[in-house]
Tab-separated table of C-alpha atoms in Angstrom:
chain	number	residue	atom	x	y	z
E	598	MET	CA	-63.226	-119.274	12.295
E	599	ILE	CA	-60.200	-118.489	10.097
E	600	SER	CA	-59.275	-115.131	8.629
E	601	LYS	CA	-56.222	-113.730	6.874
E	602	ILE	CA	-53.964	-111.062	8.349
E	603	GLY	CA	-50.981	-109.974	6.370
E	604	GLY	CA	-51.332	-112.992	4.110
E	605	ARG	CA	-51.322	-115.401	7.067
E	606	ARG	CA	-54.148	-117.633	8.265
E	607	VAL	CA	-55.009	-116.678	11.827
E	608	LEU	CA	-57.357	-118.477	14.179
E	609	GLN	CA	-60.103	-116.192	15.481
E	610	MET	CA	-60.623	-117.720	18.902
E	611	LYS	CA	-64.021	-118.121	20.516
E	612	PHE	CA	-64.579	-118.915	24.147
E	613	PHE	CA	-64.663	-122.713	24.274
E	614	GLY	CA	-66.668	-122.899	21.069
E	615	ASP	CA	-66.519	-123.832	17.421
E	616	SER	CA	-68.738	-121.831	15.070
E	617	GLU	CA	-69.410	-124.906	12.957
E	618	THR	CA	-70.788	-126.995	15.806
E	619	GLU	CA	-72.246	-124.622	18.391
E	620	LYS	CA	-74.677	-121.736	18.441
E	621	PHE	CA	-73.304	-118.324	19.338
E	622	ASP	CA	-75.234	-115.410	20.764
E	623	GLU	CA	-75.156	-111.935	19.239
E	624	ALA	CA	-71.859	-111.275	21.006
E	625	GLY	CA	-70.225	-114.316	19.417
E	626	ILE	CA	-70.005	-116.325	22.652
E	627	THR	CA	-71.349	-119.834	23.230
E	628	PRO	CA	-73.667	-120.398	26.228
E	629	PHE	CA	-70.994	-122.539	27.846
E	630	GLY	CA	-68.435	-119.843	27.108
E	631	LYS	CA	-70.608	-117.271	28.883
E	632	ARG	CA	-70.762	-119.544	31.926
E	633	VAL	CA	-66.983	-119.857	31.914
E	634	VAL	CA	-66.520	-116.081	31.645
E	635	LYS	CA	-69.002	-115.305	34.416
E	636	SER	CA	-67.525	-118.021	36.612
E	637	SER	CA	-64.025	-116.639	36.024
E	638	ILE	CA	-65.116	-113.150	37.039
E	639	TRP	CA	-66.860	-114.448	40.156
E	640	ALA	CA	-63.807	-116.559	41.007
E	641	PHE	CA	-61.518	-113.578	40.435
E	642	SER	CA	-63.694	-111.372	42.645
E	643	ASP	CA	-63.687	-114.130	45.250
E	644	ARG	CA	-59.896	-114.335	45.364
E	645	VAL	CA	-59.467	-110.553	45.296
E	646	ILE	CA	-61.747	-110.062	48.297
E	647	GLN	CA	-60.167	-113.032	50.086
E	648	GLN	CA	-56.697	-111.627	49.597
E	649	ILE	CA	-57.700	-108.111	50.593
E	650	LEU	CA	-59.098	-109.520	53.834
E	651	PHE	CA	-56.164	-111.887	54.370
E	652	PHE	CA	-53.549	-109.298	53.429
E	653	THR	CA	-55.153	-106.696	55.699
E	654	ARG	CA	-55.120	-109.184	58.554
E	655	THR	CA	-51.511	-110.165	57.811
E	656	LEU	CA	-50.272	-106.563	57.667
E	657	ILE	CA	-51.958	-105.651	60.953
E	658	LEU	CA	-50.647	-108.761	62.670
E	659	ALA	CA	-47.164	-108.351	61.141
E	660	ARG	CA	-46.954	-104.903	62.728
E	661	LEU	CA	-47.889	-106.220	66.178
E	662	LEU	CA	-46.350	-109.705	66.166
E	663	SER	CA	-42.757	-110.846	65.642
E	664	PRO	CA	-41.348	-113.110	62.905
E	665	GLY	CA	-40.969	-115.694	65.686
E	666	ASP	CA	-44.733	-115.697	66.302
E	667	PHE	CA	-45.345	-116.238	62.601
E	668	GLY	CA	-42.700	-118.969	62.655
E	669	ILE	CA	-44.441	-120.878	65.470
E	670	PHE	CA	-47.733	-120.619	63.610
E	671	GLY	CA	-45.996	-121.678	60.397
E	672	ILE	CA	-44.541	-124.792	62.053
E	673	SER	CA	-48.015	-125.699	63.320
E	674	LEU	CA	-49.554	-125.283	59.868
E	675	LEU	CA	-46.721	-127.345	58.434
E	676	ALA	CA	-47.604	-130.235	60.754
E	677	ILE	CA	-51.264	-129.973	59.745
E	678	THR	CA	-50.339	-129.906	56.071
E	679	ILE	CA	-48.234	-133.061	56.458
E	680	LEU	CA	-51.150	-135.055	57.842
E	681	SER	CA	-53.632	-133.518	55.418
E	682	THR	CA	-51.441	-134.318	52.434
E	683	PHE	CA	-50.666	-137.903	53.352
E	684	SER	CA	-54.333	-138.653	54.036
E	685	LYS	CA	-55.656	-136.823	50.963
E	686	SER	CA	-58.209	-138.832	48.993
E	687	GLY	CA	-58.495	-136.711	45.851
E	688	PHE	CA	-62.218	-137.541	45.826
E	689	ASP	CA	-63.279	-133.918	45.321
E	690	LEU	CA	-61.333	-133.636	42.064
E	691	ALA	CA	-62.525	-137.082	41.003
E	692	LEU	CA	-66.128	-135.888	41.422
E	693	ILE	CA	-65.466	-132.692	39.464
E	694	GLN	CA	-63.773	-134.574	36.618
E	695	LYS	CA	-66.585	-137.154	36.419
E	696	LYS	CA	-69.035	-136.461	33.569
E	697	SER	CA	-71.893	-138.608	34.958
E	698	ASP	CA	-74.184	-137.876	37.934
E	699	ILE	CA	-72.128	-137.640	41.142
E	700	ARG	CA	-74.966	-137.664	43.697
E	701	PRO	CA	-74.629	-141.425	44.472
E	702	TYR	CA	-70.977	-140.803	45.394
E	703	LEU	CA	-71.420	-137.867	47.784
E	704	ASP	CA	-72.179	-139.697	51.037
E	705	THR	CA	-69.212	-142.007	50.568
E	706	ALA	CA	-66.894	-139.080	49.857
E	707	TRP	CA	-68.191	-137.108	52.878
E	708	THR	CA	-67.972	-140.055	55.293
E	709	ILE	CA	-64.410	-140.915	54.297
E	710	ASN	CA	-63.436	-137.256	54.574
E	711	LEU	CA	-64.972	-137.062	58.058
E	712	ILE	CA	-63.014	-140.137	59.166
E	713	ARG	CA	-59.856	-138.530	57.781
E	714	GLY	CA	-60.591	-135.383	59.778
E	715	MET	CA	-61.067	-137.303	63.026
E	716	PHE	CA	-57.825	-139.185	62.437
E	717	ARG	CA	-55.907	-135.988	61.673
E	718	ALA	CA	-57.275	-134.160	64.723
E	719	ALA	CA	-56.332	-137.018	67.071
E	720	ALA	CA	-52.899	-137.442	65.492
E	721	LEU	CA	-52.141	-133.723	65.769
E	722	PHE	CA	-53.206	-133.545	69.402
E	723	LEU	CA	-51.050	-136.529	70.386
E	724	SER	CA	-48.008	-135.611	68.268
E	725	ALA	CA	-47.797	-131.943	69.318
E	726	PRO	CA	-44.950	-132.502	71.853
E	727	PHE	CA	-42.892	-134.438	69.291
E	728	ILE	CA	-43.361	-131.673	66.708
E	729	ALA	CA	-42.188	-129.114	69.267
E	730	ASP	CA	-39.112	-131.215	70.101
E	731	PHE	CA	-38.195	-131.645	66.431
E	732	PHE	CA	-38.187	-127.890	65.806
E	733	ASN	CA	-36.939	-127.083	69.330
E	734	SER	CA	-39.933	-124.781	69.809
E	735	PRO	CA	-42.033	-125.512	72.947
E	736	GLY	CA	-44.585	-122.848	72.018
E	737	VAL	CA	-45.800	-125.063	69.178
E	738	VAL	CA	-47.615	-127.543	71.478
E	739	PRO	CA	-50.721	-125.498	72.446
E	740	VAL	CA	-50.953	-124.000	68.954
E	741	VAL	CA	-51.032	-127.399	67.238
E	742	ARG	CA	-53.580	-128.765	69.690
E	743	VAL	CA	-56.021	-125.891	69.194
E	744	LEU	CA	-55.588	-126.008	65.417
E	745	ALA	CA	-56.410	-129.729	65.531
E	746	LEU	CA	-60.001	-128.650	66.141
E	747	SER	CA	-59.949	-126.823	62.800
E	748	GLU	CA	-59.189	-130.094	61.034
E	749	LEU	CA	-62.249	-131.736	62.555
E	750	VAL	CA	-64.428	-128.743	61.690
E	751	ASN	CA	-63.156	-128.507	58.101
E	752	SER	CA	-63.758	-132.208	57.423
E	753	SER	CA	-67.407	-131.793	58.461
E	754	GLN	CA	-68.204	-129.230	55.748
E	755	ASN	CA	-71.064	-129.971	53.373
E	756	VAL	CA	-69.825	-132.204	50.534
E	757	GLY	CA	-72.500	-130.620	48.333
E	758	MET	CA	-70.130	-127.662	47.969
E	759	VAL	CA	-68.343	-129.672	45.263
E	760	TYR	CA	-71.308	-128.926	42.983
E	761	LEU	CA	-70.477	-125.222	43.078
E	762	GLN	CA	-67.156	-125.819	41.355
E	763	LYS	CA	-68.326	-128.672	39.129
E	764	GLU	CA	-71.251	-126.639	37.754
E	765	LEU	CA	-69.300	-123.354	37.722
E	766	GLU	CA	-71.573	-121.713	40.332
E	767	PHE	CA	-68.900	-119.374	41.636
E	768	GLY	CA	-71.301	-116.681	42.809
E	769	LYS	CA	-72.209	-118.911	45.767
E	770	ARG	CA	-68.543	-119.778	46.286
E	771	PHE	CA	-67.923	-116.037	46.532
E	772	VAL	CA	-70.386	-115.721	49.429
E	773	PHE	CA	-68.768	-118.692	51.186
E	774	SER	CA	-65.215	-117.387	50.872
E	775	VAL	CA	-66.033	-113.820	51.876
E	776	THR	CA	-67.844	-115.054	54.989
E	777	VAL	CA	-64.806	-117.111	56.005
E	778	GLY	CA	-62.443	-114.206	55.306
E	779	ILE	CA	-64.459	-111.662	57.281
E	780	ALA	CA	-64.717	-114.013	60.266
E	781	GLY	CA	-60.944	-114.543	60.271
E	782	LEU	CA	-60.219	-110.830	59.934
E	783	ILE	CA	-62.541	-109.731	62.750
E	784	VAL	CA	-61.401	-112.402	65.196
E	785	GLY	CA	-57.711	-112.053	64.273
E	786	VAL	CA	-57.563	-108.277	64.643
E	787	THR	CA	-59.594	-108.334	67.869
E	788	ALA	CA	-57.434	-111.088	69.351
E	789	VAL	CA	-54.110	-109.444	68.490
E	790	TYR	CA	-55.277	-106.166	70.053
E	791	PHE	CA	-55.852	-107.880	73.399
E	792	LEU	CA	-53.347	-110.766	73.337
E	793	ARG	CA	-50.355	-109.526	71.287
E	794	ASP	CA	-49.068	-113.061	70.681
E	795	VAL	CA	-49.421	-116.082	68.378
E	796	ARG	CA	-52.855	-116.949	69.786
E	797	ALA	CA	-54.328	-114.237	67.549
E	798	LEU	CA	-53.291	-116.218	64.457
E	799	VAL	CA	-54.714	-119.419	65.929
E	800	TYR	CA	-58.103	-117.955	66.837
E	801	ALA	CA	-58.400	-116.292	63.425
E	802	SER	CA	-57.846	-119.644	61.709
E	803	LEU	CA	-60.338	-121.441	63.955
E	804	ALA	CA	-62.965	-118.728	63.420
E	805	GLY	CA	-62.628	-119.082	59.649
E	806	SER	CA	-63.117	-122.853	59.883
E	807	ILE	CA	-66.273	-122.540	61.989
E	808	ALA	CA	-67.695	-119.883	59.662
E	809	GLY	CA	-66.964	-122.147	56.679
E	810	LEU	CA	-68.748	-125.102	58.268
E	811	VAL	CA	-71.928	-123.161	59.018
E	812	THR	CA	-71.974	-121.358	55.664
E	813	SER	CA	-71.509	-124.580	53.652
E	814	TYR	CA	-74.806	-125.952	54.961
E	815	ILE	CA	-76.608	-122.651	54.427
E	816	ILE	CA	-75.449	-122.286	50.819
E	817	HIS	CA	-76.076	-125.810	49.498
E	818	PRO	CA	-79.211	-127.885	50.253
E	819	TYR	CA	-77.544	-131.303	50.122
E	820	ARG	CA	-77.470	-133.064	53.495
E	821	PRO	CA	-74.866	-135.841	53.728
E	822	SER	CA	-75.264	-138.973	55.819
E	823	LEU	CA	-72.839	-141.564	57.143
E	824	ASN	CA	-72.445	-144.225	54.465
E	825	ILE	CA	-69.568	-145.933	52.674
E	826	ASP	CA	-70.051	-147.727	49.363
E	827	LEU	CA	-66.778	-149.578	48.807
E	828	GLY	CA	-67.409	-149.905	45.070
E	829	LYS	CA	-67.846	-146.173	44.628
E	830	ALA	CA	-64.928	-145.431	46.941
E	831	LYS	CA	-62.720	-147.683	44.810
E	832	GLU	CA	-63.906	-145.944	41.637
E	833	MET	CA	-63.091	-142.499	43.029
E	834	PHE	CA	-59.752	-143.711	44.357
E	835	LYS	CA	-58.762	-144.914	40.881
E	836	PHE	CA	-58.576	-141.251	39.825
E	837	GLY	CA	-57.770	-139.864	43.261
E	838	LYS	CA	-54.661	-141.990	43.817
E	839	TYR	CA	-52.746	-139.879	41.313
E	840	ILE	CA	-54.057	-136.721	42.969
E	841	TRP	CA	-52.801	-138.167	46.259
E	842	GLY	CA	-49.430	-138.985	44.728
E	843	THR	CA	-49.091	-135.520	43.248
E	844	SER	CA	-50.188	-133.936	46.534
E	845	VAL	CA	-47.572	-135.858	48.509
E	846	LEU	CA	-44.834	-134.866	46.094
E	847	LYS	CA	-46.029	-131.269	46.006
E	848	PHE	CA	-46.044	-131.191	49.789
E	849	PHE	CA	-42.320	-131.888	49.807
E	850	ILE	CA	-41.862	-129.384	46.990
E	851	LEU	CA	-43.961	-126.606	48.544
E	852	HIS	CA	-43.238	-127.279	52.217
E	853	GLY	CA	-40.022	-129.270	52.248
E	854	ASP	CA	-38.147	-125.981	52.121
E	855	ASP	CA	-40.144	-124.746	55.138
E	856	ALA	CA	-39.402	-127.888	57.158
E	857	PHE	CA	-35.711	-127.882	56.257
E	858	LEU	CA	-35.227	-124.180	56.902
E	859	GLY	CA	-37.241	-124.269	60.138
E	860	LYS	CA	-35.143	-127.175	61.421
E	861	ILE	CA	-31.773	-125.686	60.402
E	862	LEU	CA	-32.305	-121.948	60.987
E	863	GLY	CA	-35.175	-121.867	63.512
E	864	PRO	CA	-38.730	-120.440	63.796
E	865	ALA	CA	-37.748	-116.779	63.286
E	866	ALA	CA	-36.027	-117.538	59.960
E	867	LEU	CA	-38.998	-119.675	58.955
E	868	GLY	CA	-41.392	-116.803	59.705
E	869	LEU	CA	-39.322	-114.474	57.518
E	870	TYR	CA	-39.082	-117.009	54.689
E	871	GLN	CA	-42.788	-117.833	54.687
E	872	MET	CA	-43.706	-114.152	54.589
E	873	ALA	CA	-41.286	-113.616	51.675
E	874	TYR	CA	-42.757	-116.600	49.827
E	875	ARG	CA	-46.354	-115.569	50.465
E	876	ILE	CA	-45.917	-111.998	49.225
E	877	SER	CA	-43.633	-112.726	46.256
E	878	ASN	CA	-45.924	-115.464	44.944
E	879	ILE	CA	-49.246	-113.834	45.731
E	880	ALA	CA	-49.984	-112.921	42.112
E	881	ALA	CA	-49.070	-116.275	40.587
E	882	THR	CA	-50.730	-118.216	43.391
E	883	GLU	CA	-53.987	-116.296	43.503
E	884	ILE	CA	-54.454	-115.778	39.766
E	885	SER	CA	-53.579	-119.411	39.124
E	886	ASN	CA	-55.976	-120.513	41.874
E	887	VAL	CA	-58.774	-118.439	40.352
E	888	LEU	CA	-58.305	-119.836	36.889
E	889	SER	CA	-57.656	-123.345	38.197
E	890	ASP	CA	-60.975	-123.312	40.057
E	891	VAL	CA	-62.744	-122.549	36.786
E	892	ALA	CA	-60.406	-124.179	34.275
E	893	PHE	CA	-60.384	-127.717	35.664
E	894	PRO	CA	-64.180	-128.225	35.595
E	895	ALA	CA	-64.392	-126.332	32.285
E	896	TYR	CA	-61.612	-128.391	30.680
E	897	SER	CA	-63.212	-131.572	32.030
E	898	LYS	CA	-66.481	-130.770	30.254
E	899	ILE	CA	-64.678	-130.405	26.901
E	900	GLN	CA	-61.960	-133.017	27.467
E	901	ASP	CA	-63.002	-134.918	24.319
E	902	GLN	CA	-62.903	-131.812	22.083
E	903	SER	CA	-59.223	-131.067	21.511
E	904	HIS	CA	-59.805	-127.887	19.493
E	905	LYS	CA	-61.835	-126.232	22.253
E	906	LEU	CA	-59.438	-127.511	24.891
E	907	ARG	CA	-56.483	-125.895	23.123
E	908	ILE	CA	-58.300	-122.578	22.757
E	909	GLY	CA	-59.413	-122.549	26.383
E	910	TYR	CA	-55.988	-123.475	27.747
E	911	LEU	CA	-54.108	-120.854	25.735
E	912	LYS	CA	-56.537	-118.158	26.842
E	913	THR	CA	-56.017	-119.213	30.446
E	914	ILE	CA	-52.251	-118.869	30.044
E	915	LYS	CA	-52.637	-115.446	28.424
E	916	ILE	CA	-54.746	-114.097	31.257
E	917	THR	CA	-52.532	-115.601	33.979
E	918	THR	CA	-49.241	-114.295	32.615
E	919	LEU	CA	-50.744	-110.916	31.688
E	920	PHE	CA	-51.155	-110.111	35.398
E	921	ALA	CA	-48.729	-112.448	37.192
E	922	PHE	CA	-45.606	-111.359	35.275
E	923	PRO	CA	-45.824	-107.594	35.992
E	924	ILE	CA	-46.811	-108.058	39.651
E	925	ALA	CA	-43.854	-110.385	40.232
E	926	GLY	CA	-41.575	-107.998	38.329
E	927	GLY	CA	-42.841	-105.011	40.298
E	928	LEU	CA	-42.248	-106.763	43.624
E	929	LEU	CA	-38.778	-107.764	42.435
E	930	ILE	CA	-37.681	-104.184	41.830
E	931	LEU	CA	-39.631	-102.541	44.684
E	932	SER	CA	-39.249	-105.189	47.406
E	933	PRO	CA	-36.860	-103.140	49.635
E	934	GLU	CA	-39.237	-100.190	49.707
E	935	PHE	CA	-42.347	-102.342	50.062
E	936	VAL	CA	-40.998	-104.345	53.003
E	937	ARG	CA	-39.637	-101.312	54.863
E	938	LEU	CA	-42.726	-99.139	54.429
E	939	VAL	CA	-45.524	-101.725	54.599
E	940	LEU	CA	-44.288	-104.557	56.838
E	941	GLY	CA	-41.752	-102.783	59.016
E	942	GLU	CA	-38.035	-102.874	59.793
E	943	GLN	CA	-38.193	-106.300	61.497
E	944	TRP	CA	-38.831	-107.965	58.112
E	945	ILE	CA	-35.984	-106.375	56.112
E	946	SER	CA	-33.703	-109.436	56.221
E	947	MET	CA	-36.154	-111.374	54.035
E	948	ILE	CA	-35.663	-109.069	51.015
E	949	PRO	CA	-32.919	-111.061	49.159
E	950	ALA	CA	-34.944	-114.287	49.406
E	951	MET	CA	-38.109	-112.448	48.396
E	952	ARG	CA	-36.463	-111.206	45.190
E	953	ILE	CA	-35.436	-114.729	44.208
E	954	LEU	CA	-38.938	-115.998	44.947
E	955	CYS	CA	-40.444	-113.315	42.692
E	956	LEU	CA	-38.852	-115.142	39.755
E	957	LEU	CA	-40.458	-118.329	41.054
E	958	GLY	CA	-43.807	-116.534	40.937
E	959	MET	CA	-43.383	-115.990	37.209
E	960	LEU	CA	-42.651	-119.676	36.619
E	961	LYS	CA	-45.624	-120.771	38.730
E	962	SER	CA	-47.992	-118.784	36.525
E	963	ILE	CA	-47.195	-121.183	33.659
E	964	GLY	CA	-49.447	-124.003	34.808
E	965	PHE	CA	-49.984	-127.409	33.220
E	966	ASP	CA	-51.595	-129.553	35.928
E	967	ASP	CA	-55.267	-128.748	35.283
E	968	LEU	CA	-54.856	-129.456	31.577
E	969	PHE	CA	-53.419	-132.924	32.195
E	970	LYS	CA	-55.897	-133.826	34.947
E	971	SER	CA	-58.879	-132.760	32.845
E	972	VAL	CA	-58.022	-135.251	30.088
E	973	GLY	CA	-57.672	-138.091	32.575
E	974	ARG	CA	-53.867	-137.970	32.841
E	975	PRO	CA	-53.230	-137.057	36.495
E	976	ASP	CA	-50.139	-139.269	36.294
E	977	ILE	CA	-48.277	-136.601	34.301
E	978	PRO	CA	-48.286	-133.965	37.101
E	979	THR	CA	-47.227	-136.737	39.495
E	980	LYS	CA	-44.184	-137.594	37.376
E	981	ILE	CA	-43.290	-133.926	36.882
E	982	SER	CA	-43.544	-133.327	40.631
E	983	LEU	CA	-41.248	-136.291	41.296
E	984	VAL	CA	-38.540	-134.875	39.018
E	985	ARG	CA	-38.910	-131.442	40.602
E	986	LEU	CA	-38.608	-132.910	44.088
E	987	MET	CA	-35.432	-134.774	43.138
E	988	ALA	CA	-33.898	-131.535	41.839
E	989	MET	CA	-34.770	-129.745	45.080
E	990	VAL	CA	-33.391	-132.549	47.274
E	991	VAL	CA	-30.060	-132.348	45.457
E	992	THR	CA	-29.709	-128.561	45.778
E	993	ILE	CA	-31.428	-127.435	49.001
E	994	TYR	CA	-28.872	-128.686	51.543
E	995	PRO	CA	-25.673	-127.213	50.064
E	996	LEU	CA	-27.345	-123.961	49.001
E	997	THR	CA	-29.012	-123.371	52.377
E	998	LEU	CA	-25.824	-124.091	54.313
E	999	ARG	CA	-23.876	-121.746	52.065
E	1000	LEU	CA	-26.382	-118.919	51.524
E	1001	GLY	CA	-28.953	-119.340	54.306
E	1002	MET	CA	-32.509	-118.313	53.500
E	1003	GLN	CA	-31.498	-117.104	50.022
E	1004	GLY	CA	-30.045	-120.531	49.283
E	1005	THR	CA	-33.344	-122.211	50.146
E	1006	ALA	CA	-35.174	-119.831	47.820
E	1007	LEU	CA	-32.634	-120.453	45.061
E	1008	SER	CA	-33.067	-124.233	45.394
E	1009	VAL	CA	-36.837	-123.906	44.989
E	1010	LEU	CA	-36.363	-121.685	41.919
E	1011	ILE	CA	-33.875	-124.059	40.273
E	1012	SER	CA	-36.101	-127.105	40.787
E	1013	SER	CA	-39.107	-125.275	39.314
E	1014	PHE	CA	-37.165	-124.152	36.252
E	1015	PHE	CA	-35.785	-127.666	35.774
E	1016	VAL	CA	-39.195	-129.234	35.048
E	1017	ILE	CA	-40.594	-126.564	32.703
E	1018	PRO	CA	-39.307	-128.389	29.557
E	1019	ILE	CA	-41.083	-131.589	30.666
E	1020	GLY	CA	-44.363	-129.734	31.105
E	1021	LEU	CA	-43.950	-128.041	27.729
E	1022	TYR	CA	-43.380	-131.377	25.997
E	1023	HIS	CA	-46.533	-132.986	27.408
E	1024	MET	CA	-48.579	-129.820	26.854
E	1025	SER	CA	-47.550	-129.816	23.200
E	1026	LYS	CA	-48.669	-133.429	22.792
E	1027	THR	CA	-51.929	-132.945	24.701
E	1028	ILE	CA	-53.293	-129.953	22.781
E	1029	ASN	CA	-51.273	-130.351	19.558
E	1030	TYR	CA	-49.534	-126.985	19.886
E	1031	LYS	CA	-45.901	-126.226	19.070
E	1032	ILE	CA	-43.585	-125.396	21.970
E	1033	ARG	CA	-42.054	-122.596	19.909
E	1034	ASP	CA	-45.442	-120.919	19.516
E	1035	PHE	CA	-46.157	-121.322	23.238
E	1036	LEU	CA	-42.853	-119.676	24.186
E	1037	LYS	CA	-43.628	-116.848	21.783
E	1038	LEU	CA	-46.937	-116.380	23.588
E	1039	LEU	CA	-45.041	-116.015	26.885
E	1040	SER	CA	-42.476	-113.655	25.398
E	1041	PHE	CA	-45.020	-110.849	24.997
E	1042	PRO	CA	-45.852	-110.253	28.696
E	1043	PHE	CA	-42.261	-111.106	29.669
E	1044	THR	CA	-40.839	-108.432	27.362
E	1045	ALA	CA	-43.312	-105.836	28.630
E	1046	THR	CA	-42.448	-106.780	32.229
E	1047	ALA	CA	-38.697	-106.505	31.609
E	1048	LEU	CA	-39.173	-103.041	30.107
E	1049	MET	CA	-41.363	-102.025	33.059
E	1050	VAL	CA	-38.724	-103.169	35.572
E	1051	PHE	CA	-36.052	-101.205	33.697
E	1052	ILE	CA	-38.128	-98.007	33.664
E	1053	VAL	CA	-39.077	-98.283	37.355
E	1054	SER	CA	-35.430	-98.867	38.309
E	1055	LEU	CA	-34.517	-95.639	36.491
E	1056	LEU	CA	-37.325	-93.726	38.202
E	1057	LYS	CA	-36.194	-95.022	41.617
E	1058	ARG	CA	-32.812	-93.366	41.148
E	1059	THR	CA	-34.451	-89.961	40.793
E	1060	ILE	CA	-36.107	-90.186	44.239
E	1061	SER	CA	-33.750	-89.647	47.178
E	1062	ASP	CA	-36.073	-90.750	49.986
E	1063	ILE	CA	-38.926	-93.062	49.002
E	1064	ASN	CA	-42.056	-92.839	51.166
E	1065	ILE	CA	-45.553	-94.292	50.805
E	1066	ALA	CA	-46.611	-91.591	48.330
E	1067	SER	CA	-43.572	-92.033	46.076
E	1068	LEU	CA	-43.914	-95.837	46.300
E	1069	ALA	CA	-47.511	-95.541	45.108
E	1070	LEU	CA	-46.320	-93.272	42.282
E	1071	LEU	CA	-43.676	-95.801	41.214
E	1072	ILE	CA	-46.245	-98.611	41.211
E	1073	THR	CA	-48.688	-96.537	39.158
E	1074	SER	CA	-45.986	-95.500	36.684
E	1075	GLY	CA	-44.886	-99.104	36.268
E	1076	LEU	CA	-48.419	-100.325	35.586
E	1077	VAL	CA	-49.089	-97.552	33.078
E	1078	PHE	CA	-45.883	-98.326	31.200
E	1079	TYR	CA	-46.530	-102.075	31.285
E	1080	PHE	CA	-50.022	-101.903	29.821
E	1081	ALA	CA	-48.889	-99.350	27.244
E	1082	ALA	CA	-46.173	-101.803	26.190
E	1083	ILE	CA	-48.703	-104.650	26.078
E	1084	TYR	CA	-51.008	-102.555	23.893
E	1085	LEU	CA	-48.192	-101.819	21.436
E	1086	ILE	CA	-47.166	-105.485	21.359
E	1087	ASN	CA	-50.767	-106.432	20.627
E	1088	MET	CA	-50.858	-103.974	17.732
E	1089	ILE	CA	-47.574	-105.220	16.263
E	1090	PHE	CA	-48.080	-108.952	16.821
E	1091	ARG	CA	-51.686	-109.579	15.860
E	1092	GLU	CA	-51.544	-113.245	16.812
E	1093	TYR	CA	-51.355	-112.260	20.491
E	1094	GLN	CA	-55.020	-111.166	20.239
E	1095	LEU	CA	-55.122	-109.847	23.800
E	1096	ILE	CA	-57.468	-106.943	23.102
E	1097	SER	CA	-59.965	-109.225	21.378
E	1098	LEU	CA	-59.737	-111.618	24.334
E	1099	ILE	CA	-60.543	-108.824	26.785
E	1100	LYS	CA	-63.487	-107.776	24.620
E	1101	GLU	CA	-64.776	-111.360	24.610
E	1102	ILE	CA	-64.549	-111.453	28.400
E	1103	LYS	CA	-66.495	-108.196	28.599
E	1104	ARG	CA	-69.176	-109.485	26.207
E	1105	GLY	CA	-69.379	-112.803	28.019
E	1106	TRP	CA	-70.282	-111.068	31.299
E	1107	ARG	CA	-73.350	-109.396	29.808
């Protein structure tokens, strides 16, 4: 639908719909659009509850455990991630992207995944001493061996769960995730009260895996059986091989810094760095994960309709940056107070790295991967990841040796910024949208965030001794100013259309 504003033709966006080809309800939303909206809200609620549970568990454990304990656990997870990444099939995403019936493929996917899990569990158990020697951390051995059980448990989950994402049934996914989160929280907090060491983190992880296994078979009626159809496996691998390639490259991108820093600076520094990364990127990671869960299956269903794909993708970017930018900006300016008051004095040395990683959080909220994968071009994220990895390899060694933990963070930031132009170029070609217009879209939340950071920095100077109450006041003031700035920007630049987007989301939930 096209209307004129100030003499200009402006696209009145509908949720994944075209008024000339689809029926709209009285709220102006297509049936598929309503499913996308409801799924997004369920997915958002899912991630919010997950993070509340996870963050609560992390804060309690961070108060009672040392950075060294978190470092040992981090090394163990790193070893698991290595094996998981290099044995990744990509079958789950291949099934979601597939437009035809996927039921004939499920048993093959589940059986291969189970074999992968058995291989990973055995490899972890046997390699635990070598992992400990590499990082010069003997405490890693029992942790890795217990966590190996989690790999076997996770690989046994019901493959029918893929339907929940493919068909946008995120209400059931919500139940699954909350069950896993509650199990981890209860076991983790109970264990740390009695044990006061890294075993609390291990038992919390194992409890979540067991809860996930049981819940997956309760939620979905499909019952897998051992069977491998080589023809179907080959068909899924044709798509999945690029997912595997991207996953391998992203492992080095996302965890290469952990491995390098853990080897050079030790487990304690790794624990500090991982905590800084987790907190500084929580907004970009979680919001992007929410929208990715919904966007990829939604984009896949409209992959042949470029107009709808463009509309859906741009709305996803608007929503992601609307929330990710201010949260990253707020953490950037308030990180010293947040770390001291919430985590404790033992985590203060991570603040400089955390501030650098907040900028990374902003960049991560500008996602392209789901768009490219949905149109059958998983090779593009693979190539982008390769360039990013090369940039990180060149910079991480000299920067870490010179600046320590901050240098590692700076290397990750530089490599991420380096590939943004490549993603913009392919995005422009995929959805036929000018890069200049896309950057203008990003400039609105960025400008509001910059103004918010400036105002909060001024308010900080008026408070001599910041406590929890004054920190909460600064956060509230920043949010109020940010959304006031966004509202004014929306009124001045009508093409931003944020208010109308929020109204569409509200109508779509009804």
